[in-house]
C-alpha cells in the first residue's frame, strides 16, 4: 500500500462535450465519501461506480444519467467517523492498521482544505461570530466581535449610479444657470444701451421742438403782413385786410 501524499481531494473538469462520468482521482473508503459541484452548485443526481481492495477504492467515478458540460468538481466529503475498532489482545492485521490510518488521513486532508477556506484572525486573537440573518448578496462588515450583513452590493451600485446621475444633472443645471445669467447680463446691458439711446433721442426731439418754437414767430399783434399780389389783373384781394387787434 502506497504512502498517502499531500492532496486536497479535489478533481476538476471542464468538458466542452457533454460527459456523463467524472473520476475521483483520490482514494475513497465509501461511496458516500464524494460530492460533485457543477458550475458551483452541488448536485446529487449521480451514482458512484467503484471497486474496493482492502477497503480502499482508487477508481471511483461519479456517473450522471444525463451528460453535462460546465465546470465540474469532484471533491471528497467524508463525514469524520471511525469504521474500525481494535480489540485489546486481539489480532492486529497490518492491512487494518493501514486502512484506519489512511481513512483518518483523508479526513484530515479534507479538514485542512476547508480550514484554509475559512476566515481566520491573527494567532492569539479572538475569532468573530457570524450573524445568522445575513441576506444573500449582502456586503459584510465587522461590528465588535461579530460579522454582520450590510447593504447589498446591487443596492450600493444603484445608489452610486443614482448619485452620479444626480451630480451630472446638477452640473448641467449649474451650466444652464450660468448661461442664463450671462444672457441676462447681456440683456440688461442691451436694455441700458436702449435706454441711453432713447434718452438721447428724446433730448434731440426736444431740441428740435425748442428750435422750431424759437424760429416760429407767428402773427404778432398790431403787425401788418404783406401777402403780395397776383400778377393777373384779377384782384383776389381787393380790399385791405386790416390788422390783428391787440388781445
Tab-separated table of C-alpha atoms in Angstrom:
chain	number	residue	atom	x	y	z
A	1	UNK	CA	0.000	0.000	0.000
A	2	UNK	CA	1.414	3.402	-1.002
A	3	UNK	CA	2.075	6.288	1.350
A	4	UNK	CA	-0.632	8.987	1.389
A	5	UNK	CA	0.655	12.112	-0.394
A	6	UNK	CA	-0.482	15.717	0.185
A	7	UNK	CA	-3.829	16.147	-1.510
A	8	UNK	CA	-6.863	18.439	-1.356
A	9	UNK	CA	-9.012	15.519	-2.512
A	10	UNK	CA	-10.428	17.534	-5.407
A	11	UNK	CA	-10.663	16.616	-9.098
A	12	UNK	CA	-11.765	19.292	-11.566
A	13	UNK	CA	-13.067	19.020	-15.120
A	14	UNK	CA	-14.360	21.452	-17.716
A	15	UNK	CA	-15.776	19.366	-20.550
A	16	UNK	CA	-16.764	21.143	-23.766
A	17	UNK	CA	-18.531	17.996	-24.942
A	18	UNK	CA	-21.383	16.682	-22.795
A	19	UNK	CA	-19.982	13.975	-20.485
A	20	UNK	CA	-21.578	11.577	-18.023
A	21	UNK	CA	-18.636	10.180	-15.986
A	22	UNK	CA	-16.103	12.043	-13.856
A	23	UNK	CA	-13.381	10.215	-11.947
A	24	UNK	CA	-12.304	10.913	-8.396
A	25	UNK	CA	-8.504	10.982	-8.576
A	26	UNK	CA	-8.163	10.361	-4.839
A	27	UNK	CA	-8.908	7.254	-2.761
A	28	UNK	CA	-12.281	6.837	-1.080
A	29	UNK	CA	-13.428	4.409	1.577
A	30	UNK	CA	-17.177	4.563	0.959
A	31	UNK	CA	-19.364	5.611	-1.967
A	32	UNK	CA	-20.749	8.432	0.187
A	33	UNK	CA	-17.271	9.949	0.505
A	34	UNK	CA	-17.513	12.125	-2.628
A	35	UNK	CA	-19.606	15.098	-3.719
A	36	UNK	CA	-19.972	16.887	-7.061
A	37	UNK	CA	-20.298	20.590	-7.902
A	38	UNK	CA	-21.399	21.706	-11.370
A	39	UNK	CA	-20.792	25.415	-12.026
A	40	UNK	CA	-20.591	25.953	-8.277
A	41	UNK	CA	-23.875	24.202	-7.458
A	42	UNK	CA	-23.818	20.868	-5.627
A	43	UNK	CA	-25.540	18.057	-7.480
A	44	UNK	CA	-26.947	14.862	-6.038
A	45	UNK	CA	-28.342	13.214	-9.167
A	46	UNK	CA	-25.393	10.893	-9.740
A	47	UNK	CA	-24.278	7.424	-8.752
A	48	UNK	CA	-20.811	6.211	-7.796
A	49	UNK	CA	-19.025	3.422	-9.636
A	50	UNK	CA	-16.092	1.994	-7.668
A	51	UNK	CA	-14.190	-1.163	-6.778
A	52	UNK	CA	-12.634	-1.701	-3.352
A	53	UNK	CA	-9.439	-3.502	-2.467
A	54	UNK	CA	-8.648	-3.858	1.222
A	55	UNK	CA	-11.377	-1.275	1.944
A	56	UNK	CA	-9.997	1.377	-0.442
A	57	UNK	CA	-11.191	2.402	-3.916
A	58	UNK	CA	-8.797	4.160	-6.269
A	59	UNK	CA	-11.059	4.136	-9.313
A	60	UNK	CA	-14.264	5.771	-8.063
A	61	UNK	CA	-16.236	7.900	-10.505
A	62	UNK	CA	-19.388	9.991	-10.322
A	63	UNK	CA	-21.777	8.997	-13.099
A	64	UNK	CA	-24.697	11.143	-14.302
A	65	UNK	CA	-27.593	9.696	-16.246
A	66	UNK	CA	-27.727	12.823	-18.432
A	67	UNK	CA	-24.485	14.143	-19.906
A	68	UNK	CA	-23.396	17.580	-18.646
A	69	UNK	CA	-20.978	20.366	-19.524
A	70	UNK	CA	-19.530	23.237	-17.491
A	71	UNK	CA	-17.097	23.389	-14.602
A	72	UNK	CA	-17.306	20.092	-12.735
A	73	UNK	CA	-15.608	19.478	-9.386
A	74	UNK	CA	-15.497	16.046	-7.742
A	75	UNK	CA	-14.439	16.509	-4.116
A	76	UNK	CA	-14.003	14.425	-1.002
A	77	UNK	CA	-16.701	14.989	1.600
A	78	UNK	CA	-16.236	12.131	4.037
A	79	UNK	CA	-18.036	12.634	7.333
A	80	UNK	CA	-15.424	12.091	10.063
A	81	UNK	CA	-16.134	8.762	11.699
A	82	UNK	CA	-14.391	5.611	12.848
A	83	UNK	CA	-15.117	2.419	10.935
A	84	UNK	CA	-12.888	0.000	12.836
A	85	UNK	CA	-12.019	-0.802	16.427
A	86	UNK	CA	-9.121	-2.959	17.505
A	87	UNK	CA	-9.769	-5.347	20.362
A	88	UNK	CA	-7.322	-5.435	23.232
A	89	UNK	CA	-5.329	-8.626	22.965
A	90	UNK	CA	-6.879	-9.476	19.596
A	91	UNK	CA	-5.141	-9.757	16.238
A	92	UNK	CA	-3.894	-6.518	14.707
A	93	UNK	CA	-3.508	-7.011	10.949
A	94	UNK	CA	-1.250	-4.524	9.195
A	95	UNK	CA	-3.888	-4.136	6.475
A	96	UNK	CA	-6.467	-2.919	9.013
A	97	UNK	CA	-3.987	-0.520	10.581
A	98	UNK	CA	-3.168	0.999	7.191
A	99	UNK	CA	-6.850	1.293	6.324
A	100	UNK	CA	-7.610	3.073	9.603
A	101	UNK	CA	-4.684	5.460	9.212
A	102	UNK	CA	-5.495	6.176	5.550
A	103	UNK	CA	-9.092	6.935	6.477
A	104	UNK	CA	-8.030	9.337	9.225
A	105	UNK	CA	-5.509	10.972	6.890
A	106	UNK	CA	-8.183	11.532	4.218
A	107	UNK	CA	-10.452	13.193	6.772
A	108	UNK	CA	-7.578	15.402	7.990
A	109	UNK	CA	-6.743	16.436	4.419
A	110	UNK	CA	-10.341	17.447	3.757
A	111	UNK	CA	-10.478	19.341	7.056
A	112	UNK	CA	-7.230	21.170	6.218
A	113	UNK	CA	-8.621	22.033	2.792
A	114	UNK	CA	-11.777	23.523	4.294
A	115	UNK	CA	-9.885	25.295	7.098
A	116	UNK	CA	-7.766	27.109	4.507
A	117	UNK	CA	-11.003	28.451	3.025
A	118	UNK	CA	-12.281	29.808	6.337
A	119	UNK	CA	-11.994	33.330	7.753
A	120	UNK	CA	-9.007	33.499	10.073
A	121	UNK	CA	-7.745	36.092	12.539
A	122	UNK	CA	-4.178	36.647	13.743
A	123	UNK	CA	-2.812	34.000	16.109
A	124	UNK	CA	-3.852	34.660	19.686
A	125	UNK	CA	-6.789	36.854	18.650
A	126	UNK	CA	-10.411	36.162	19.444
A	127	UNK	CA	-12.371	34.976	16.446
A	128	UNK	CA	-15.515	36.550	15.094
A	129	UNK	CA	-19.008	35.160	15.240
A	130	UNK	CA	-21.152	35.441	12.128
A	131	UNK	CA	-24.690	36.774	12.333
A	132	UNK	CA	-27.328	34.231	11.362
A	133	UNK	CA	-29.564	36.677	9.474
A	134	UNK	CA	-27.270	37.799	6.653
A	135	UNK	CA	-29.219	38.186	3.432
A	136	UNK	CA	-27.865	36.783	0.187
A	137	UNK	CA	-25.838	39.409	-1.672
A	138	UNK	CA	-25.087	41.497	1.424
A	139	UNK	CA	-21.710	43.110	1.970
A	140	UNK	CA	-20.125	42.080	5.263
A	141	UNK	CA	-18.844	44.398	7.965
A	142	UNK	CA	-17.349	43.897	11.424
A	143	UNK	CA	-19.304	45.144	14.419
A	144	UNK	CA	-17.270	44.456	17.552
A	145	UNK	CA	-16.604	40.719	17.533
A	146	UNK	CA	-19.423	39.891	15.104
A	147	UNK	CA	-19.555	39.816	11.320
A	148	UNK	CA	-22.842	41.225	10.045
A	149	UNK	CA	-24.524	41.777	6.736
A	150	UNK	CA	-24.774	45.310	5.405
A	151	UNK	CA	-26.396	46.778	2.309
A	152	UNK	CA	-26.484	44.647	-0.799
A	153	UNK	CA	-23.864	45.162	-3.474
A	154	UNK	CA	-26.626	45.839	-6.001
A	155	UNK	CA	-28.167	48.465	-3.739
A	156	UNK	CA	-24.834	50.237	-3.322
A	157	UNK	CA	-24.053	50.212	-7.044
A	158	UNK	CA	-27.564	51.504	-7.801
A	159	UNK	CA	-27.116	54.287	-5.226
A	160	UNK	CA	-23.732	55.206	-6.712
A	161	UNK	CA	-25.270	55.271	-10.194
A	162	UNK	CA	-28.143	57.466	-8.967
A	163	UNK	CA	-25.681	59.809	-7.246
A	164	UNK	CA	-23.587	60.070	-10.409
A	165	UNK	CA	-26.668	60.849	-12.485
A	166	UNK	CA	-27.791	63.451	-9.924
A	167	UNK	CA	-24.335	65.039	-9.946
A	168	UNK	CA	-24.367	65.145	-13.754
A	169	UNK	CA	-27.840	66.718	-13.728
A	170	UNK	CA	-26.697	69.263	-11.133
A	171	UNK	CA	-23.668	70.118	-13.252
A	172	UNK	CA	-25.908	70.636	-16.291
A	173	UNK	CA	-28.273	72.796	-14.218
A	174	UNK	CA	-25.361	74.866	-12.957
A	175	UNK	CA	-24.099	75.289	-16.507
A	176	UNK	CA	-27.579	76.293	-17.698
A	177	UNK	CA	-27.859	78.774	-14.806
A	178	UNK	CA	-24.501	80.293	-15.733
A	179	UNK	CA	-25.591	80.643	-19.372
A	180	UNK	CA	-28.887	82.210	-18.258
A	181	UNK	CA	-27.015	84.642	-16.001
A	182	UNK	CA	-24.721	85.592	-18.886
A	183	UNK	CA	-27.687	86.087	-21.187
A	184	UNK	CA	-29.496	88.122	-18.513
A	185	UNK	CA	-26.441	90.333	-18.057
A	186	UNK	CA	-26.206	90.842	-21.810
A	187	UNK	CA	-29.932	91.668	-21.957
A	188	UNK	CA	-29.558	94.125	-19.090
A	189	UNK	CA	-26.609	95.768	-20.832
A	190	UNK	CA	-28.574	95.977	-24.087
A	191	UNK	CA	-31.579	97.428	-22.235
A	192	UNK	CA	-29.355	100.025	-20.623
A	193	UNK	CA	-27.992	100.907	-24.072
A	194	UNK	CA	-31.500	101.207	-25.433
A	195	UNK	CA	-32.471	103.480	-22.527
A	196	UNK	CA	-29.477	105.749	-23.159
A	197	UNK	CA	-30.286	105.862	-26.856
A	198	UNK	CA	-33.947	106.610	-26.116
A	199	UNK	CA	-32.971	109.393	-23.711
A	200	UNK	CA	-30.655	110.835	-26.345
A	201	UNK	CA	-33.398	110.655	-28.989
A	202	UNK	CA	-35.823	112.303	-26.611
A	203	UNK	CA	-33.317	115.065	-25.969
A	204	UNK	CA	-32.754	115.551	-29.689
A	205	UNK	CA	-36.501	115.715	-30.327
A	206	UNK	CA	-36.938	118.287	-27.572
A	207	UNK	CA	-34.123	120.341	-29.074
A	208	UNK	CA	-35.847	120.275	-32.443
A	209	UNK	CA	-39.127	121.349	-30.847
A	210	UNK	CA	-37.411	124.139	-28.980
A	211	UNK	CA	-35.636	125.268	-32.151
A	212	UNK	CA	-38.874	125.198	-34.115
A	213	UNK	CA	-40.669	127.161	-31.446
A	214	UNK	CA	-37.843	129.684	-31.309
A	215	UNK	CA	-37.817	130.110	-35.098
A	216	UNK	CA	-41.586	130.458	-35.444
A	217	UNK	CA	-42.814	133.930	-34.611
A	218	UNK	CA	-46.387	133.693	-35.889
A	219	UNK	CA	-48.797	136.604	-36.340
A	220	UNK	CA	-47.789	139.300	-33.921
A	221	UNK	CA	-50.440	141.667	-32.544
A	222	UNK	CA	-50.516	145.103	-34.274
A	223	UNK	CA	-48.348	143.943	-37.187
A	224	UNK	CA	-49.206	144.162	-40.877
A	225	UNK	CA	-48.285	141.352	-43.219
A	226	UNK	CA	-47.900	141.806	-46.994
A	227	UNK	CA	-49.216	138.732	-48.749
A	228	UNK	CA	-48.162	140.092	-52.108
A	229	UNK	CA	-50.493	140.101	-55.059
A	230	UNK	CA	-51.432	138.054	-58.067
A	231	UNK	CA	-49.931	139.361	-61.272
A	232	UNK	CA	-53.146	138.758	-63.165
A	233	UNK	CA	-55.417	141.793	-63.374
A	234	UNK	CA	-57.973	139.800	-61.460
A	235	UNK	CA	-57.670	141.059	-57.953
A	236	UNK	CA	-58.157	138.327	-55.452
A	237	UNK	CA	-57.675	140.686	-52.544
A	238	UNK	CA	-59.396	143.909	-53.493
A	239	UNK	CA	-59.551	145.290	-50.074
A	240	UNK	CA	-57.459	145.947	-47.032
A	241	UNK	CA	-57.352	143.030	-44.660
A	242	UNK	CA	-56.729	145.265	-41.812
A	243	UNK	CA	-54.703	144.242	-38.796
A	244	UNK	CA	-54.847	141.958	-35.875
A	245	UNK	CA	-56.165	143.841	-32.925
A	246	UNK	CA	-54.464	143.747	-29.615
A	247	UNK	CA	-55.545	140.897	-27.395
